[in-house]
């Protein structure tokens, strides 16, 4: 088997297994999960085997959709992580099939999502990337459905938001294709080169950002988080989707376009907004799943800002943050899945002290926590330092300041979570099944060791991020002003939490006064009621507009048509009917008049 | 002399047509009226006119017949003919007026009536020039016969019902 | 090649006459298989045409009849593509009918008209003379009249009449347009009209016909009303034949033939866009499943028109692929609706729900087809929509492309909404299980075709590309002239 | 070959003479005689088509008859429809009684029409017209119902007005030319290029009004919607299908395309009257709820089309008009026979009381669809082609407005015929008519024949137009 043909395996094998599993393993999901595990392993083995040759294929298909796939060092690095997520998600699923309402659908969707992840990362063609991406979206839709009937609304929302943003991005890609005259992923079009280029950038950025969960396309994530099986959420929205989104944003901002100040401003605006729109509600949130979901969104803001600073450090930081976040967030979700299985819910009140009774899951969660608040030497530390460094070097001081505030709040949120989980008390011991413990533990270790791993791959990261020489990650370890800032972040975060905690009966009640504060309180309440949800607003607007169009344009066609007919009937019937009254003399008069008219016509010109 | 006889016959038959109650007699007398009229025309040498008179009148008589039969039925008609009766004289008046106007205009417009084309003896005109019309007249009479008999089925029908 | 095309036309057209004879002869049971056989034969006969068409060969034949009226055919990639797609879908629908239409009162008439309908479509596709184009056009209209009123309720028949009157009305005006073209150029032969600029009056008249047939706002209201027909028929109308006729005629007359003034082109594009949006809006607020699907067709037709009307490479390719993709998907959706209606005895979606558990195959098929219509890959609908909108961008119509994208969002909304209302949630009202195996099988085949035509898009794409090449040859030869 | 002309003329009257004896023998004998007497002229006419060439003349008892393409076209129409009606009548007449008389009168009517077409003399034309008319007055009243007799009287009285107008017209022509023979008249009256004499203009007006009355052209139409519906169905079919065309259109065609010199205004009059009839007939038909009355109004509308075709003054228009004469005869008689079948079984003509009859009367239902589609001009039925030629002719003559109106009216036509379809045939069966049966075999056979003719004429329109319509039009245009 040639290295080229090996490239197809990660895409085709999971797909094939998925199609096979759906109809035939409805009754035995564990066996199906084993099969899925096999597919994941096969896919991993295939790209791992092929990696040394750096193979590439380029098969002309339909115009624009060239089947161009290649495996470079950087992609191998990325795929290594992707493989890890997939493997552990599958392992966890194996242990958690009983918790899932529709396990067969879950397996199917996971495998399709895996195949599409490989497609997106392996391809060199923008349009094939989009196709893979949309396939991922469909998989996500089905995956949310695996949560059962109550998950349907969230699935709907996810697909609508995803589809909308993808349509916008497609339009952007078309414009891009016009601007760059068919240039591919590495065209490097200046956003300053004209309005079309700028709008192409904005549209593509929106699409890619939406995939990563950027404001204002993020609102489906908390909804989905509440109803999805933990394994599913950990695998797709929390990890793989972020990977794909940021991966593509990276390509957009670093390779496809050369950003000007306006484009950067757009990036910062959306990035900062993403951070604060989610981290503040996370403070007062009382449901662990929602907290995790909200804190899965705010890092995207960091990453977007990192990509926006146009410094090699920022870009590298964004990519590393993406990977670390994926690792720790999926860990947390795996662990949370275990917790809530025992506690019977994910409300913070229920989970008080649960980690004490589930030591392994708790340990995994704690490892992830270390990465989440960016303590050294985790990958999170490395990533956040790089982004801040980029912002500092790029001279974006305001952005830097706001990011720091965001980071402080982030620490505060997680401090609260940890305090809740390890609160005194708690029931007896009872750990989750082995597979369900293995996955978070392994993932947690990866999250913590991230910094170490990334430093090893420094040369690659630096090259990809555009630095002229290696050593990008190494610089972080030197003491600098940013070190001070980092220490400040931890300190401020814990202090804020401590202040909020004092005087409250339980850790879950921390920050509760925020919800009743004069301005912020009502705003948060409205946010909770989805008053600011872009989806809800959009749906309402679309609904109103289309209703008006339907009633006053579409239905009017028939009304007017019928009206014309009945008016015609109303006018003509008495007129013509009355003239035909059956009277002989009347008819004779008609004939006489006709004769006179004919006479007149014939003689009219002669006279 | 012949002329006087013919004129006398004409008057007699016309009166007869008005007097007879039986429609068949009316028909016969009217047919004879037209035949006599044709004879008078031939007498004056207007052969073509005579032939036409024969043809047209045979048709018109039948027309009259059918209408008579029709009229005998519609005694109980509603307002339809009542109003119609009011109209007919009016229309007729207009027609007559038009007729007068047209004839007066014709008198001045016609320099001379084309002469000669229709000349010849009655036999010649009747059998040679207008032979197609004979066929027509024969069938016309047939039509009249069948028409009347068809419309008089009515009585047969009604009798059967009784 | 010419005689082959003639067979494609004549087999269903003349063969259909045998069906009522069989019905009178007491062979009611045989009429269904006969129709399937005839339509299937017609489809199989298009297979040998694919090779030459892919190789770019074209053929023409002509039988002069009276003065400028001649029965002439034109075989090129466009025609073969249309004939192949339409007859394929029609064959599947005919098979489905075997399960769906039995035990109804006028079975022989149904199969007779359906076969005639397919024959008319084949005739229209290969016709080169405008008069014959019109003739087949009207045969399809009258077939559609009988079929929409098939269930014979007074209201249904009224709607059948409405459909007939609107399409006939549009078509006679189109005929007047043809006559105007004739007075200007002295020919009804499409190939001789190539490159001739069409006057405004003639254009308006011809477009009235095309728009009324292809149900474009504001001449579209008959199409949702036609939802009272048996599902197989609505499927046939929407997917395979009726509404595609206008699209095909536009492609034949204006993309490969006469030239439209640029201002007129802008107006047409705006109309098509308006049609797409207005009907998508209507679909979003419709709760009758068949009416919803019908509005969706109107909307998709608008897209296809956009692709055709922009006269660009991508636009044309996209539009033709759209015809195919929409055909498979919408055919499947209507047949799903047929199964659902059979199972629940209602068309009102608010009375459905939770049907997925009872009819999983139908549900999956519905989802696949719905996503294809909504433009989600890897279904074929995505590619065609992409190409169409890319064609708009290619032609510099960026504002229209943007609005078209926004309309696509609405499409996604109503498609998902319908899926959710019908199949998801708690079940409301009683419902039986799946339909008969034949019906479910056909639906599944259409879903697989929808999916496969996305994965294997290259096969239709090659043919369509040849068609586009022939279109370009026409344009180039025009410039050269 | 020429002798066929004689047979065409003589067979019906001979049969009329034999009819009393035949009816005495029994219904079957009368039926046979009638069908043979109606069939033979058709056979002869069809045999004459290939032999016609430039024209044929024939002398019968010293009377001169002649046949050219124009006559031939109308002969085909008359005898074809007459044959179908006769076949139909053999069953239909059963409930009227007076079988032999009915056949005799019908045959007399056929004779009158045939002779009208074959004669070459203006006065004879008038005379034979009277023959046919008298037969039709009686036949309209043949049912002896109140409305039949009443409308027969109305018909008769308005026809009397018509014949008197025509007679004055003939008189004027005779005064001017001194002859009534067509060819001689044409030669005598041939225009010298100067203005047409006022006398002839007056004659033209009289002819238009007189024959217009016969043809039921708006505003001379009023008798028709009464007379045609109340007649027995085969007679309605003959009247609408044939009589108004031979008595009206044929006479107009003969007079204005051959005898009188060309008068430009006549074309305008034709166009105006034609358009008026076309529109008003259609609109009036739309409001009817009486099956046959709707058909009658639609005849007025279709006559309008024919008149427009004649008024256009180009070959295309003439081809269209003549072809439409041919087609209208086929589909209108078909529809009248259908309506007769319905009335025969149901005893009513009110379409509001019917519904879903095609399930019980499949042949009637199916053939009525053929008729509907033909008259609306839906291809591939015959009505489409003739309307197409008329519209093309209108455009060629620059009459875009008339072409547009013609298109609109054809939409309207479809509209009201769909009302008939919807309320009578297409739909759920009205429970009242649960036990209705299909019309008797002879009636079904007749409508099947006509329906097949409609379809075949449509599909093989080129044979008909090339074979018999275009030669006629060429003659009328003044060629050979």
Tab-separated table of N, CA, C and O in Angstrom, chain A residues 415-482:
chain	number	residue	atom	x	y	z
A	415	UNK	N	-11.913	28.529	40.192
A	415	UNK	CA	-11.696	28.409	41.634
A	415	UNK	C	-12.999	28.003	42.302
A	415	UNK	O	-13.046	27.107	43.163
A	416	UNK	N	-14.063	28.633	41.866
A	416	UNK	CA	-15.370	28.300	42.433
A	416	UNK	C	-15.729	26.837	42.147
A	416	UNK	O	-16.168	26.102	43.042
A	417	UNK	N	-15.480	26.409	40.932
A	417	UNK	CA	-15.837	25.032	40.564
A	417	UNK	C	-15.080	24.047	41.427
A	417	UNK	O	-15.644	23.080	41.979
A	418	UNK	N	-13.798	24.297	41.554
A	418	UNK	CA	-12.974	23.376	42.343
A	418	UNK	C	-13.456	23.354	43.788
A	418	UNK	O	-13.579	22.296	44.416
A	419	UNK	N	-13.748	24.551	44.291
A	419	UNK	CA	-14.221	24.628	45.673
A	419	UNK	C	-15.497	23.829	45.861
A	419	UNK	O	-15.700	23.167	46.878
A	420	UNK	N	-16.347	23.883	44.890
A	420	UNK	CA	-17.604	23.122	44.989
A	420	UNK	C	-17.325	21.627	44.987
A	420	UNK	O	-17.829	20.876	45.818
A	421	UNK	N	-16.507	21.215	44.039
A	421	UNK	CA	-16.289	19.780	43.886
A	421	UNK	C	-15.616	19.168	45.095
A	421	UNK	O	-15.841	18.011	45.444
A	422	UNK	N	-14.765	19.943	45.694
A	422	UNK	CA	-14.051	19.410	46.878
A	422	UNK	C	-14.601	19.973	48.179
A	422	UNK	O	-13.922	20.042	49.150
A	423	UNK	N	-15.799	20.391	48.130
A	423	UNK	CA	-16.415	20.923	49.340
A	423	UNK	C	-16.467	19.827	50.396
A	423	UNK	O	-16.522	18.642	50.045
A	424	UNK	N	-16.442	20.232	51.668
A	424	UNK	CA	-16.489	19.194	52.695
A	424	UNK	C	-17.761	18.388	52.610
A	424	UNK	O	-18.781	18.861	52.125
A	425	UNK	N	-17.723	17.189	53.093
A	425	UNK	CA	-18.906	16.329	53.075
A	425	UNK	C	-18.852	15.377	51.915
A	425	UNK	O	-17.785	14.945	51.491
A	426	UNK	N	-19.995	15.029	51.415
A	426	UNK	CA	-20.030	14.121	50.273
A	426	UNK	C	-20.329	12.719	50.709
A	426	UNK	O	-20.125	12.357	51.870
A	427	UNK	N	-20.850	11.920	49.790
A	427	UNK	CA	-21.302	10.556	50.094
A	427	UNK	C	-20.161	9.564	50.060
A	427	UNK	O	-18.984	9.931	50.073
A	428	UNK	N	-20.541	8.299	49.968
A	428	UNK	CA	-19.549	7.237	49.967
A	428	UNK	C	-18.838	7.132	48.644
A	428	UNK	O	-19.154	7.819	47.683
A	429	UNK	N	-17.875	6.219	48.660
A	429	UNK	CA	-17.093	6.061	47.439
A	429	UNK	C	-17.885	5.323	46.380
A	429	UNK	O	-18.760	4.544	46.670
A	430	UNK	N	-17.557	5.524	45.158
A	430	UNK	CA	-18.216	4.826	44.049
A	430	UNK	C	-17.725	5.396	42.738
A	430	UNK	O	-18.198	6.426	42.291
A	431	UNK	N	-16.721	4.741	42.235
A	431	UNK	CA	-16.088	5.299	41.030
A	431	UNK	C	-16.798	4.793	39.785
A	431	UNK	O	-17.472	3.766	39.807
A	432	UNK	N	-16.667	5.558	38.714
A	432	UNK	CA	-17.269	5.196	37.428
A	432	UNK	C	-16.525	4.020	36.817
A	432	UNK	O	-15.450	3.662	37.290
A	433	UNK	N	-17.068	3.410	35.750
A	433	UNK	CA	-16.398	2.282	35.103
A	433	UNK	C	-15.003	2.667	34.623
A	433	UNK	O	-14.708	3.842	34.383
A	434	UNK	N	-14.204	1.659	34.466
A	434	UNK	CA	-12.799	1.887	34.150
A	434	UNK	C	-12.576	2.756	32.941
A	434	UNK	O	-11.795	3.709	32.960
A	435	UNK	N	-13.279	2.461	31.848
A	435	UNK	CA	-13.065	3.215	30.620
A	435	UNK	C	-13.387	4.673	30.842
A	435	UNK	O	-12.744	5.554	30.275
A	436	UNK	N	-14.395	4.927	31.688
A	436	UNK	CA	-14.819	6.301	31.911
A	436	UNK	C	-13.839	7.048	32.802
A	436	UNK	O	-13.882	8.271	32.891
A	437	UNK	N	-13.006	6.307	33.507
A	437	UNK	CA	-11.992	6.955	34.345
A	437	UNK	C	-10.700	7.104	33.575
A	437	UNK	O	-10.028	8.124	33.644
A	438	UNK	N	-10.429	6.096	32.790
A	438	UNK	CA	-9.187	6.083	32.016
A	438	UNK	C	-9.117	7.292	31.095
A	438	UNK	O	-8.109	7.994	31.027
A	439	UNK	N	-10.205	7.553	30.393
A	439	UNK	CA	-10.196	8.617	29.397
A	439	UNK	C	-9.882	9.971	30.013
A	439	UNK	O	-8.948	10.646	29.572
A	440	UNK	N	-10.605	10.399	31.077
A	440	UNK	CA	-10.271	11.732	31.610
A	440	UNK	C	-8.878	11.791	32.208
A	440	UNK	O	-8.214	12.812	32.048
A	441	UNK	N	-8.487	10.696	32.845
A	441	UNK	CA	-7.152	10.730	33.438
A	441	UNK	C	-6.092	10.929	32.382
A	441	UNK	O	-5.234	11.803	32.494
A	442	UNK	N	-6.181	10.129	31.329
A	442	UNK	CA	-5.187	10.243	30.268
A	442	UNK	C	-5.200	11.638	29.671
A	442	UNK	O	-4.165	12.263	29.448
A	443	UNK	N	-6.414	12.131	29.424
A	443	UNK	CA	-6.531	13.440	28.805
A	443	UNK	C	-6.001	14.524	29.726
A	443	UNK	O	-5.359	15.481	29.301
A	444	UNK	N	-6.276	14.357	31.038
A	444	UNK	CA	-5.797	15.338	31.990
A	444	UNK	C	-4.285	15.386	32.005
A	444	UNK	O	-3.693	16.466	32.056
A	445	UNK	N	-3.675	14.230	31.941
A	445	UNK	CA	-2.203	14.180	31.931
A	445	UNK	C	-1.675	14.901	30.696
A	445	UNK	O	-0.741	15.698	30.762
A	446	UNK	N	-2.362	14.652	29.569
A	446	UNK	CA	-1.921	15.326	28.348
A	446	UNK	C	-2.020	16.830	28.515
A	446	UNK	O	-1.121	17.583	28.119
A	447	UNK	N	-3.136	17.284	29.123
A	447	UNK	CA	-3.326	18.720	29.281
A	447	UNK	C	-2.204	19.317	30.118
A	447	UNK	O	-1.694	20.393	29.821
A	448	UNK	N	-1.844	18.595	31.156
A	448	UNK	CA	-0.798	19.122	32.034
A	448	UNK	C	0.556	19.077	31.355
A	448	UNK	O	1.339	20.017	31.445
A	449	UNK	N	0.802	17.980	30.638
A	449	UNK	CA	2.108	17.832	29.998
A	449	UNK	C	2.218	18.638	28.721
A	449	UNK	O	3.245	18.615	28.061
A	450	UNK	N	1.139	19.306	28.367
A	450	UNK	CA	1.112	20.045	27.101
A	450	UNK	C	2.313	20.962	26.935
A	450	UNK	O	2.950	20.976	25.892
A	451	UNK	N	2.612	21.723	27.993
A	451	UNK	CA	3.708	22.663	27.875
A	451	UNK	C	4.992	21.961	27.491
A	451	UNK	O	5.721	22.412	26.608
A	452	UNK	N	5.191	20.832	28.098
A	452	UNK	CA	6.402	20.066	27.817
A	452	UNK	C	6.414	19.591	26.369
A	452	UNK	O	7.375	19.774	25.640
A	453	UNK	N	5.262	19.043	25.965
A	453	UNK	CA	5.161	18.533	24.597
A	453	UNK	C	5.392	19.641	23.578
A	453	UNK	O	6.105	19.487	22.600
A	454	UNK	N	4.746	20.769	23.838
A	454	UNK	CA	4.853	21.865	22.869
A	454	UNK	C	6.281	22.376	22.774
A	454	UNK	O	6.760	22.741	21.705
A	455	UNK	N	6.945	22.415	23.899
A	455	UNK	CA	8.323	22.865	23.846
A	455	UNK	C	9.163	21.941	22.989
A	455	UNK	O	10.060	22.367	22.267
A	456	UNK	N	8.851	20.644	23.043
A	456	UNK	CA	9.586	19.687	22.219
A	456	UNK	C	9.363	19.970	20.742
A	456	UNK	O	10.237	19.765	19.922
A	457	UNK	N	8.143	20.397	20.408
A	457	UNK	CA	7.824	20.621	19.004
A	457	UNK	C	8.059	22.063	18.613
A	457	UNK	O	7.481	22.561	17.650
A	458	UNK	N	8.843	22.747	19.372
A	458	UNK	CA	9.006	24.181	19.175
A	458	UNK	C	9.376	24.556	17.750
A	458	UNK	O	8.832	25.488	17.171
A	459	UNK	N	10.287	23.798	17.194
A	459	UNK	CA	10.734	24.136	15.834
A	459	UNK	C	9.577	24.161	14.860
A	459	UNK	O	9.394	25.106	14.081
A	460	UNK	N	8.770	23.140	14.951
A	460	UNK	CA	7.617	23.032	14.048
A	460	UNK	C	6.664	24.195	14.258
A	460	UNK	O	6.251	24.873	13.305
A	461	UNK	N	6.327	24.438	15.522
A	461	UNK	CA	5.347	25.482	15.834
A	461	UNK	C	5.851	26.832	15.356
A	461	UNK	O	5.121	27.605	14.747
A	462	UNK	N	7.094	27.092	15.631
A	462	UNK	CA	7.642	28.376	15.222
A	462	UNK	C	7.577	28.537	13.722
A	462	UNK	O	7.187	29.584	13.204
A	463	UNK	N	7.946	27.480	13.006
A	463	UNK	CA	7.961	27.570	11.551
A	463	UNK	C	6.541	27.832	11.035
A	463	UNK	O	6.309	28.697	10.209
A	464	UNK	N	5.612	27.051	11.571
A	464	UNK	CA	4.231	27.197	11.111
A	464	UNK	C	3.713	28.585	11.417
A	464	UNK	O	3.076	29.235	10.604
A	465	UNK	N	4.003	29.071	12.641
A	465	UNK	CA	3.460	30.348	13.054
A	465	UNK	C	4.117	31.514	12.340
A	465	UNK	O	3.702	32.644	12.482
A	466	UNK	N	5.165	31.244	11.613
A	466	UNK	CA	5.761	32.292	10.801
A	466	UNK	C	6.973	32.942	11.431
A	466	UNK	O	7.455	33.956	10.941
A	467	UNK	N	7.440	32.387	12.540
A	467	UNK	CA	8.658	32.944	13.135
A	467	UNK	C	9.849	32.523	12.301
A	467	UNK	O	9.874	31.436	11.736
A	468	UNK	N	10.821	33.401	12.207
A	468	UNK	CA	11.933	33.097	11.330
A	468	UNK	C	12.900	32.127	11.967
A	468	UNK	O	13.641	31.437	11.298
A	469	UNK	N	12.952	32.105	13.279
A	469	UNK	CA	13.813	31.124	13.913
A	469	UNK	C	13.056	30.421	15.039
A	469	UNK	O	12.072	30.962	15.546
A	470	UNK	N	13.539	29.262	15.359
A	470	UNK	CA	12.876	28.493	16.397
A	470	UNK	C	13.062	29.168	17.739
A	470	UNK	O	13.789	30.156	17.865
A	471	UNK	N	12.398	28.637	18.750
A	471	UNK	CA	12.581	29.178	20.079
A	471	UNK	C	11.430	30.010	20.557
A	471	UNK	O	11.495	30.706	21.559
A	472	UNK	N	10.370	29.961	19.858
A	472	UNK	CA	9.195	30.737	20.224
A	472	UNK	C	8.676	30.357	21.609
A	472	UNK	O	8.431	31.212	22.452
A	473	UNK	N	8.538	29.067	21.817
A	473	UNK	CA	7.984	28.625	23.095
A	473	UNK	C	9.012	28.761	24.204
A	473	UNK	O	8.661	28.957	25.360
A	474	UNK	N	10.263	28.649	23.799
A	474	UNK	CA	11.298	28.721	24.815
A	474	UNK	C	11.334	30.066	25.502
A	474	UNK	O	11.604	30.177	26.707
A	475	UNK	N	11.018	31.140	24.748
A	475	UNK	CA	11.087	32.475	25.326
A	475	UNK	C	10.171	32.650	26.515
A	475	UNK	O	10.438	33.472	27.387
A	476	UNK	N	9.123	31.872	26.509
A	476	UNK	CA	8.120	32.066	27.554
A	476	UNK	C	8.698	31.798	28.935
A	476	UNK	O	8.323	32.452	29.908
A	477	UNK	N	9.597	30.860	28.990
A	477	UNK	CA	10.094	30.458	30.306
A	477	UNK	C	11.000	31.505	30.931
A	477	UNK	O	11.296	31.437	32.109
A	478	UNK	N	11.455	32.451	30.110
A	478	UNK	CA	12.290	33.495	30.711
A	478	UNK	C	11.433	34.470	31.466
A	478	UNK	O	10.295	34.745	31.081
A	479	UNK	N	12.017	34.973	32.531
A	479	UNK	CA	11.266	35.914	33.355
A	479	UNK	C	11.100	37.241	32.621
A	479	UNK	O	12.016	37.760	32.026
A	480	UNK	N	9.857	37.746	32.642
A	480	UNK	CA	9.630	39.024	31.970
A	480	UNK	C	8.468	39.716	32.641
A	480	UNK	O	7.902	39.212	33.627
A	481	UNK	N	8.079	40.823	32.114
A	481	UNK	CA	6.947	41.553	32.663
A	481	UNK	C	5.685	40.702	32.643
A	481	UNK	O	4.849	40.750	33.532
A	482	UNK	N	5.609	39.853	31.629
A	482	UNK	CA	4.431	39.017	31.501
A	482	UNK	C	4.346	37.978	32.598
A	482	UNK	O	3.270	37.546	32.992
